[in-house]
Amino acid sequence: MDIEFVRSRFVKHFDGQTGNIYFSPGRINLIGEHTDYNGGYVFPGAVDCGVMAEVRPNGTDKVMAYAIDLKDRVEFAIDDKEGPKATWARFIYGMVQEFRLLGVDVKGFNIAFAGDVPLGAGMSSSAAMESCFGCALNDLFADNKISKWDIVLAGQATEHKYIGCNCGIMDQFASVFGEEGKLMRLDCNSREFEYFPFKPEGYRLVLLNSCVKHELAGSPYNDRRNSCENVAKAVQAKHPERKIQTLRDCTWEDLEEVKGDVTAEDIQRATFVLGEKDRVLGVCDALVAGDYEKVGELMYATHDGLSKDYEVSCEELDYLNDIARECGVTGSRIMGGGFGGCTINLVKNELYDDFIATAKQRFSAKYGHEPKVYDVVIGQGSRKVC
Ligand code: GLA
């Protein structure tokens, strides 16, 4: 992101004065999909693209916000009950409200922001916004006393309360805690995490964007979550002596046992989640052993589960996955929430050019446009730029 670009718009659209600049990245996820809200493990990393905002307190009780990419301007009072209608502005409004709930006395400010995380690509442009605004509010109004975890949780609460997506914590976590060159294994139950330097000798990570716009707010994502919760509740009902909070606490035997108590669809969803829990741990072992072929195998297994059991794929993503297999790509799968967006591919250096050329050619012959290609660079998390 270009600082001068954001600054020039901020100065132009407000009173000519400059403010502070903050940046937060989007994320990739190597493996562990739809496990975060099930208390499982995820394996994300921040990327080098994200959202940049310039912010300056304006001495009023109003937020004056300008979305540079959309050329849209919105104004709202800090204590407004409803909040703005424009979705992008609700991310700012939500973070302001969550910071106030944390006891921060947020005052009026001017803000202009822009992003270079592709929208709808499953790379968490929303979390990048939340954590960027959170980083700014923390610096300007809370003396940086709000912890990183509280910023993560404020971002998640913004999604739940103001956007309508009952997401987990992976995206906000990755955006806030990311470190250059490192992936992170997060246990979403205990919130313990570990950094894993990621430099696969001889391989590259590349995303192929199907350009099918993925949209998580609304029912399909929340429906998946509900199914998982139904199964966890059914297991709890059968075993009052155990403390079942999420599918994390359930076993394959438990699934078998509650088959008659929930729908077949719920069981199918839970089957994916239990398998995914094991696959993340498998990937960790394989990474430690430097066994990238095993990592790749598990990525393909995740794709199959997301496509057939969790049903969050689409024709275009399955097609990209087929092409990857046929080109001998080591691992490939849908990344993020699904319903469109990208595949993440672990590919040997010597196969890279052929894979990209073949994917572009075959995909465009079928769908009339090429997939977009993003080479993954694991970047630094949220920060004040200047
Ligand atoms: C979205 C959500 C995350 C997570 C992923 C799927 O990105 O925001 O919380 O559930 O989908 O792994």
Coordinates of C-alpha atoms and ligand atoms in Angstrom, one line a residue:
M1 CA 0.0 0.0 0.0
D2 CA 1.2 3.4 -0.9
I3 CA 1.4 5.9 2.0
E4 CA 1.5 8.9 -0.3
F5 CA -1.6 7.8 -2.1
V6 CA -3.6 7.5 1.2
R7 CA -2.2 10.7 2.5
S8 CA -3.0 12.7 -0.6
R9 CA -6.7 11.6 -0.4
F10 CA -6.9 12.3 3.4
V11 CA -5.5 15.8 3.0
K12 CA -7.8 16.5 0.0
H13 CA -11.0 15.2 1.5
F14 CA -10.6 16.8 5.0
D15 CA -9.1 20.0 6.3
G16 CA -5.7 19.7 4.7
Q17 CA -4.0 18.5 7.9
T18 CA -2.3 15.1 8.2
G19 CA -2.9 12.4 10.7
N20 CA -1.3 9.1 11.7
I21 CA -1.2 6.2 9.3
Y22 CA -2.0 2.5 10.3
F23 CA -1.8 -0.7 8.3
S24 CA -3.3 -4.2 8.8
P25 CA -2.9 -7.1 6.5
G26 CA -5.2 -9.8 5.0
R27 CA -4.3 -13.4 5.6
I28 CA -3.8 -16.8 4.1
N29 CA -4.5 -20.1 5.8
L30 CA -2.4 -23.2 5.1
I31 CA -5.0 -25.6 6.6
G32 CA -7.7 -25.7 9.3
E33 CA -10.8 -24.3 7.7
H34 CA -14.1 -23.8 9.6
T35 CA -12.4 -25.1 12.7
D36 CA -12.0 -21.8 14.5
Y37 CA -15.6 -21.5 15.7
N38 CA -15.5 -25.2 16.6
G39 CA -12.7 -24.7 19.0
G40 CA -10.1 -26.4 16.7
Y41 CA -6.8 -25.4 15.2
V42 CA -6.0 -23.0 12.4
F43 CA -2.8 -22.4 10.5
P44 CA -2.8 -18.8 9.1
G45 CA -0.3 -16.2 8.3
A46 CA -0.6 -12.5 7.4
V47 CA 0.1 -11.4 3.9
D48 CA 1.8 -8.3 2.5
C49 CA -1.4 -6.6 1.3
G50 CA -4.1 -5.1 3.4
V51 CA -5.8 -1.9 4.5
M52 CA -4.2 1.4 5.2
A53 CA -5.9 4.2 7.1
E54 CA -5.0 7.8 7.9
V55 CA -6.7 9.0 11.0
R56 CA -6.8 12.3 13.0
P57 CA -9.0 13.3 15.9
N58 CA -11.3 16.2 14.8
G59 CA -12.3 17.7 18.1
T60 CA -16.0 16.8 17.6
D61 CA -18.2 13.9 18.6
K62 CA -18.5 12.7 15.0
V63 CA -16.7 10.3 12.7
M64 CA -16.1 11.6 9.2
A65 CA -15.1 8.7 7.1
Y66 CA -13.9 8.5 3.5
A67 CA -13.5 5.2 1.6
I68 CA -10.9 6.0 -1.0
D69 CA -11.5 3.0 -3.2
L70 CA -15.3 3.5 -3.3
K71 CA -15.1 7.3 -3.4
D72 CA -17.8 7.2 -0.7
R73 CA -18.1 9.5 2.3
V74 CA -20.1 8.8 5.5
E75 CA -20.6 10.7 8.7
F76 CA -22.0 9.4 12.0
A77 CA -22.1 10.4 15.7
I78 CA -19.9 8.3 18.0
D79 CA -23.0 7.5 20.2
D80 CA -25.4 7.0 17.3
K81 CA -27.7 4.1 18.1
E82 CA -28.2 2.6 14.6
G83 CA -25.0 3.3 12.9
P84 CA -24.4 4.0 9.2
K85 CA -26.0 2.0 6.4
A86 CA -23.0 1.5 4.2
T87 CA -21.3 -1.8 5.0
W88 CA -17.8 -0.4 4.9
A89 CA -18.7 2.3 7.4
R90 CA -20.3 -0.3 9.7
F91 CA -16.8 -1.8 10.2
I92 CA -15.6 1.6 11.6
Y93 CA -18.8 2.1 13.6
G94 CA -18.6 -1.5 15.0
M95 CA -15.0 -1.1 16.2
V96 CA -15.8 2.3 17.8
Q97 CA -18.7 0.7 19.7
E98 CA -16.6 -2.3 20.8
F99 CA -13.8 0.0 22.0
R100 CA -16.4 2.0 24.0
L101 CA -17.5 -1.2 25.6
L102 CA -13.9 -1.8 26.6
G103 CA -14.1 1.5 28.4
V104 CA -12.3 3.6 25.9
D105 CA -13.5 7.2 25.6
V106 CA -13.5 7.4 21.8
K107 CA -13.8 10.9 20.4
G108 CA -14.6 12.2 16.9
F109 CA -12.1 11.6 14.1
N110 CA -11.5 11.9 10.4
I111 CA -10.5 8.8 8.6
A112 CA -9.6 7.9 5.0
F113 CA -8.6 4.4 4.1
A114 CA -7.8 2.2 1.1
G115 CA -7.0 -1.4 0.6
D116 CA -5.2 -3.8 -1.8
V117 CA -6.5 -7.1 -0.4
P118 CA -8.7 -8.4 -3.3
L119 CA -12.3 -8.1 -2.2
G120 CA -14.3 -11.3 -2.0
A121 CA -11.2 -13.4 -2.5
G122 CA -11.4 -15.1 0.9
M123 CA -8.3 -13.2 2.1
S124 CA -10.1 -11.4 4.9
S125 CA -10.3 -7.8 3.7
S126 CA -12.9 -7.4 6.5
A127 CA -10.6 -8.5 9.2
A128 CA -7.9 -6.2 7.7
M129 CA -10.3 -3.3 8.1
E130 CA -11.3 -4.2 11.6
S131 CA -7.8 -4.6 12.9
C132 CA -6.5 -1.5 11.1
F133 CA -9.3 0.6 12.7
G134 CA -8.7 -1.1 16.0
C135 CA -4.9 -0.3 15.9
A136 CA -5.8 3.3 15.2
L137 CA -8.4 3.6 18.0
N138 CA -6.0 2.0 20.4
D139 CA -3.2 4.4 19.5
L140 CA -5.3 7.6 19.4
F141 CA -7.7 7.1 22.3
A142 CA -6.4 4.3 24.5
D143 CA -2.7 4.9 24.9
N144 CA -2.2 1.5 23.3
K145 CA -3.5 -0.1 26.5
I146 CA -6.0 -2.4 24.7
S147 CA -4.4 -5.8 24.3
K148 CA -3.9 -7.5 20.9
W149 CA -6.4 -10.1 21.9
D150 CA -9.1 -7.5 22.8
I151 CA -8.6 -6.0 19.3
V152 CA -9.1 -9.5 17.8
L153 CA -12.2 -10.0 19.8
A154 CA -13.6 -6.5 19.0
G155 CA -13.1 -7.3 15.3
Q156 CA -15.0 -10.6 15.7
A157 CA -17.8 -8.9 17.7
T158 CA -18.1 -6.3 14.9
E159 CA -18.7 -9.1 12.4
H160 CA -21.3 -10.7 14.7
K161 CA -23.2 -7.6 15.7
Y162 CA -22.9 -5.1 12.9
I163 CA -22.2 -7.2 9.8
G164 CA -24.2 -10.4 10.4
C165 CA -21.4 -13.0 10.0
N166 CA -20.9 -15.3 13.0
C167 CA -17.3 -15.9 12.1
G168 CA -14.6 -17.4 14.3
I169 CA -11.3 -15.6 15.4
M170 CA -8.9 -16.8 12.8
D171 CA -8.9 -13.8 10.4
Q172 CA -8.7 -11.1 13.0
F173 CA -6.0 -13.1 14.9
A174 CA -3.9 -13.5 11.8
S175 CA -4.2 -9.8 10.9
V176 CA -3.2 -8.6 14.4
F177 CA -0.6 -11.2 15.3
G178 CA 1.0 -11.9 12.0
E179 CA 4.8 -11.9 11.6
E180 CA 6.9 -11.7 8.5
G181 CA 7.9 -15.1 7.1
K182 CA 5.9 -17.0 9.8
L183 CA 2.7 -19.0 9.9
M184 CA 1.0 -19.5 13.2
R185 CA -0.8 -22.5 14.6
L186 CA -3.5 -21.3 16.8
D187 CA -5.6 -23.4 19.2
C188 CA -8.9 -21.6 19.0
N189 CA -10.0 -23.2 22.2
S190 CA -7.2 -22.2 24.6
R191 CA -6.0 -19.3 22.3
E192 CA -2.5 -20.6 22.7
F193 CA -0.4 -20.2 19.5
E194 CA 3.0 -20.9 18.1
Y195 CA 4.9 -19.2 15.2
F196 CA 6.2 -21.6 12.5
P197 CA 8.9 -20.1 10.2
F198 CA 7.6 -21.0 6.7
K199 CA 10.3 -21.3 4.0
P200 CA 9.5 -24.4 2.0
E201 CA 12.7 -25.1 0.1
G202 CA 11.9 -25.8 -3.5
Y203 CA 8.2 -24.9 -3.2
R204 CA 6.0 -21.9 -3.6
L205 CA 2.6 -20.9 -2.3
V206 CA 0.3 -19.3 -4.8
L207 CA -3.3 -18.3 -4.7
L208 CA -5.6 -18.6 -7.7
N209 CA -8.7 -16.4 -7.5
S210 CA -11.7 -17.9 -9.2
C211 CA -13.2 -14.4 -9.1
V212 CA -16.4 -15.9 -8.0
K213 CA -17.2 -13.4 -5.3
H214 CA -17.3 -14.9 -1.9
E215 CA -19.8 -13.4 0.5
L216 CA -19.9 -14.7 4.0
A217 CA -22.5 -12.4 5.6
G218 CA -25.8 -14.1 5.4
S219 CA -27.1 -17.6 5.9
P220 CA -24.8 -20.2 4.3
Y221 CA -21.8 -19.6 6.6
N222 CA -24.0 -19.2 9.7
D223 CA -25.9 -22.4 8.7
R224 CA -22.7 -24.4 8.7
R225 CA -21.9 -23.0 12.2
N226 CA -25.4 -23.9 13.4
S227 CA -25.1 -27.5 12.2
C228 CA -21.8 -27.8 14.2
E229 CA -23.5 -26.4 17.3
N230 CA -26.4 -28.7 16.9
V231 CA -24.1 -31.7 16.9
A232 CA -22.2 -30.5 19.9
K233 CA -25.4 -29.9 21.8
A234 CA -26.7 -33.4 21.0
V235 CA -23.5 -34.9 22.3
Q236 CA -23.8 -32.8 25.5
A237 CA -27.4 -34.0 25.9
K238 CA -26.2 -37.6 25.7
H239 CA -23.4 -37.0 28.1
P240 CA -24.4 -34.5 30.8
E241 CA -21.3 -35.5 32.8
R242 CA -19.0 -34.1 30.2
K243 CA -18.4 -30.5 29.4
I244 CA -19.0 -30.2 25.6
Q245 CA -18.5 -26.7 24.4
T246 CA -17.8 -27.2 20.7
L247 CA -17.0 -30.0 18.3
R248 CA -13.5 -29.8 19.6
D249 CA -14.7 -31.8 22.6
C250 CA -16.4 -34.5 20.5
T251 CA -15.0 -37.8 19.2
W252 CA -15.9 -40.0 16.2
E253 CA -17.8 -42.3 18.5
D254 CA -19.9 -39.3 19.7
L255 CA -20.8 -38.6 16.1
E256 CA -21.9 -42.1 15.6
E257 CA -24.0 -42.0 18.8
V258 CA -26.0 -38.9 18.0
K259 CA -26.8 -39.8 14.4
G260 CA -30.5 -40.2 15.2
D261 CA -30.7 -36.9 17.1
V262 CA -29.6 -34.4 14.5
T263 CA -30.0 -34.2 10.7
A264 CA -27.9 -36.2 8.3
E265 CA -26.6 -32.8 7.0
D266 CA -25.5 -31.8 10.5
I267 CA -23.5 -35.1 10.8
Q268 CA -22.0 -34.5 7.4
R269 CA -20.8 -31.1 8.4
A270 CA -19.4 -32.4 11.7
T271 CA -17.6 -35.2 9.9
F272 CA -15.6 -32.6 8.0
V273 CA -14.7 -30.6 11.1
L274 CA -13.5 -33.7 13.0
G275 CA -11.3 -34.7 10.1
E276 CA -10.0 -31.2 9.7
K277 CA -8.9 -31.1 13.3
D278 CA -6.7 -34.1 12.7
R279 CA -5.4 -32.8 9.4
V280 CA -4.0 -29.5 11.0
L281 CA -2.0 -31.6 13.5
G282 CA -0.9 -33.8 10.6
V283 CA 0.4 -30.7 8.7
C284 CA 2.3 -29.5 11.8
D285 CA 4.1 -32.8 12.1
A286 CA 4.8 -32.9 8.4
L287 CA 6.2 -29.3 8.5
V288 CA 8.5 -30.2 11.3
A289 CA 9.7 -33.2 9.4
G290 CA 10.0 -31.1 6.2
D291 CA 7.6 -33.5 4.4
Y292 CA 5.8 -31.2 2.0
E293 CA 4.4 -34.1 0.0
K294 CA 2.4 -35.0 3.2
V295 CA 1.4 -31.4 3.7
G296 CA 0.1 -31.4 0.1
E297 CA -1.8 -34.6 0.5
L298 CA -3.6 -33.2 3.5
M299 CA -4.5 -30.0 1.6
Y300 CA -6.2 -32.1 -1.1
A301 CA -8.1 -34.0 1.6
T302 CA -9.3 -30.7 3.0
H303 CA -10.5 -29.6 -0.4
D304 CA -12.5 -32.8 -0.8
G305 CA -14.0 -32.4 2.6
L306 CA -14.9 -28.8 2.0
S307 CA -16.4 -29.6 -1.3
K308 CA -18.3 -32.8 -0.6
D309 CA -19.1 -32.7 3.2
Y310 CA -19.1 -29.1 4.1
E311 CA -20.4 -28.0 0.7
V312 CA -18.7 -24.6 0.6
S313 CA -17.1 -25.0 -2.8
C314 CA -18.3 -24.1 -6.2
E315 CA -17.8 -25.4 -9.7
E316 CA -15.0 -23.0 -10.5
L317 CA -13.0 -23.8 -7.3
D318 CA -13.4 -27.5 -8.0
Y319 CA -12.2 -27.0 -11.5
L320 CA -9.1 -25.1 -10.3
N321 CA -8.4 -28.0 -7.9
D322 CA -8.7 -30.6 -10.7
I323 CA -6.3 -28.6 -12.8
A324 CA -3.8 -28.5 -9.9
R325 CA -4.0 -32.3 -9.5
E326 CA -3.5 -32.8 -13.2
C327 CA -0.5 -30.5 -13.3
G328 CA 1.1 -32.5 -10.4
V329 CA 0.8 -29.6 -7.9
T330 CA 1.8 -30.9 -4.4
G331 CA -1.3 -29.5 -2.6
S332 CA -4.3 -27.5 -3.4
R333 CA -7.6 -26.5 -1.7
I334 CA -10.2 -23.9 -1.2
M335 CA -8.9 -21.2 1.2
G336 CA -11.0 -19.4 3.7
G337 CA -14.8 -19.5 4.2
G338 CA -15.5 -20.8 0.6
F339 CA -18.5 -20.1 -1.6
G340 CA -16.0 -18.6 -4.1
G341 CA -12.7 -16.8 -3.7
C342 CA -9.3 -18.5 -4.0
T343 CA -7.6 -21.9 -4.0
I344 CA -4.3 -22.0 -2.2
N345 CA -1.6 -24.1 -3.9
L346 CA 1.7 -25.6 -2.8
V347 CA 3.6 -26.1 -5.9
K348 CA 7.2 -27.2 -6.7
N349 CA 9.3 -24.4 -8.2
E350 CA 9.9 -26.3 -11.5
L351 CA 6.2 -26.9 -12.0
Y352 CA 5.1 -23.3 -11.3
D353 CA 5.2 -21.8 -14.8
D354 CA 3.4 -24.7 -16.4
F355 CA 0.7 -24.8 -13.7
I356 CA -0.1 -21.1 -13.9
A357 CA -0.1 -21.2 -17.7
T358 CA -2.3 -24.3 -17.8
A359 CA -4.7 -22.9 -15.2
K360 CA -5.1 -19.6 -17.0
Q361 CA -5.6 -21.3 -20.4
R362 CA -8.1 -24.0 -19.3
F363 CA -10.0 -21.8 -16.8
S364 CA -10.5 -19.0 -19.3
A365 CA -11.6 -21.5 -22.1
K366 CA -14.3 -22.7 -19.7
Y367 CA -15.4 -19.5 -17.9
G368 CA -14.4 -16.7 -20.2
H369 CA -11.8 -15.1 -17.9
E370 CA -8.5 -16.1 -16.3
P371 CA -8.1 -16.7 -12.6
K372 CA -6.1 -14.0 -10.9
V373 CA -2.7 -15.2 -9.6
Y374 CA -1.3 -14.0 -6.2
D375 CA 2.2 -15.1 -5.1
V376 CA 2.0 -15.4 -1.3
V377 CA 4.4 -13.3 0.7
I378 CA 4.0 -13.8 4.5
G379 CA 4.0 -10.3 6.0
Q380 CA 3.8 -8.4 9.3
G381 CA 0.6 -7.9 11.3
S382 CA -1.1 -4.7 12.3
R383 CA 1.1 -1.7 12.9
K384 CA 1.3 2.1 13.0
V385 CA 3.2 3.2 9.9
C386 CA 3.9 6.8 10.8
Ligands
GLA1 C1 -14.0 -17.0 7.3 C2 -14.2 -16.7 8.8 C3 -13.2 -17.4 9.7 C4 -13.2 -18.9 9.4 C5 -13.1 -19.1 7.9 C6 -13.1 -20.6 7.6 O1 -12.8 -16.5 6.9 O2 -14.2 -15.3 9.0 O3 -13.6 -17.1 11.0 O4 -14.3 -19.5 9.9 O5 -14.0 -18.4 7.2 O6 -12.1 -21.3 8.1

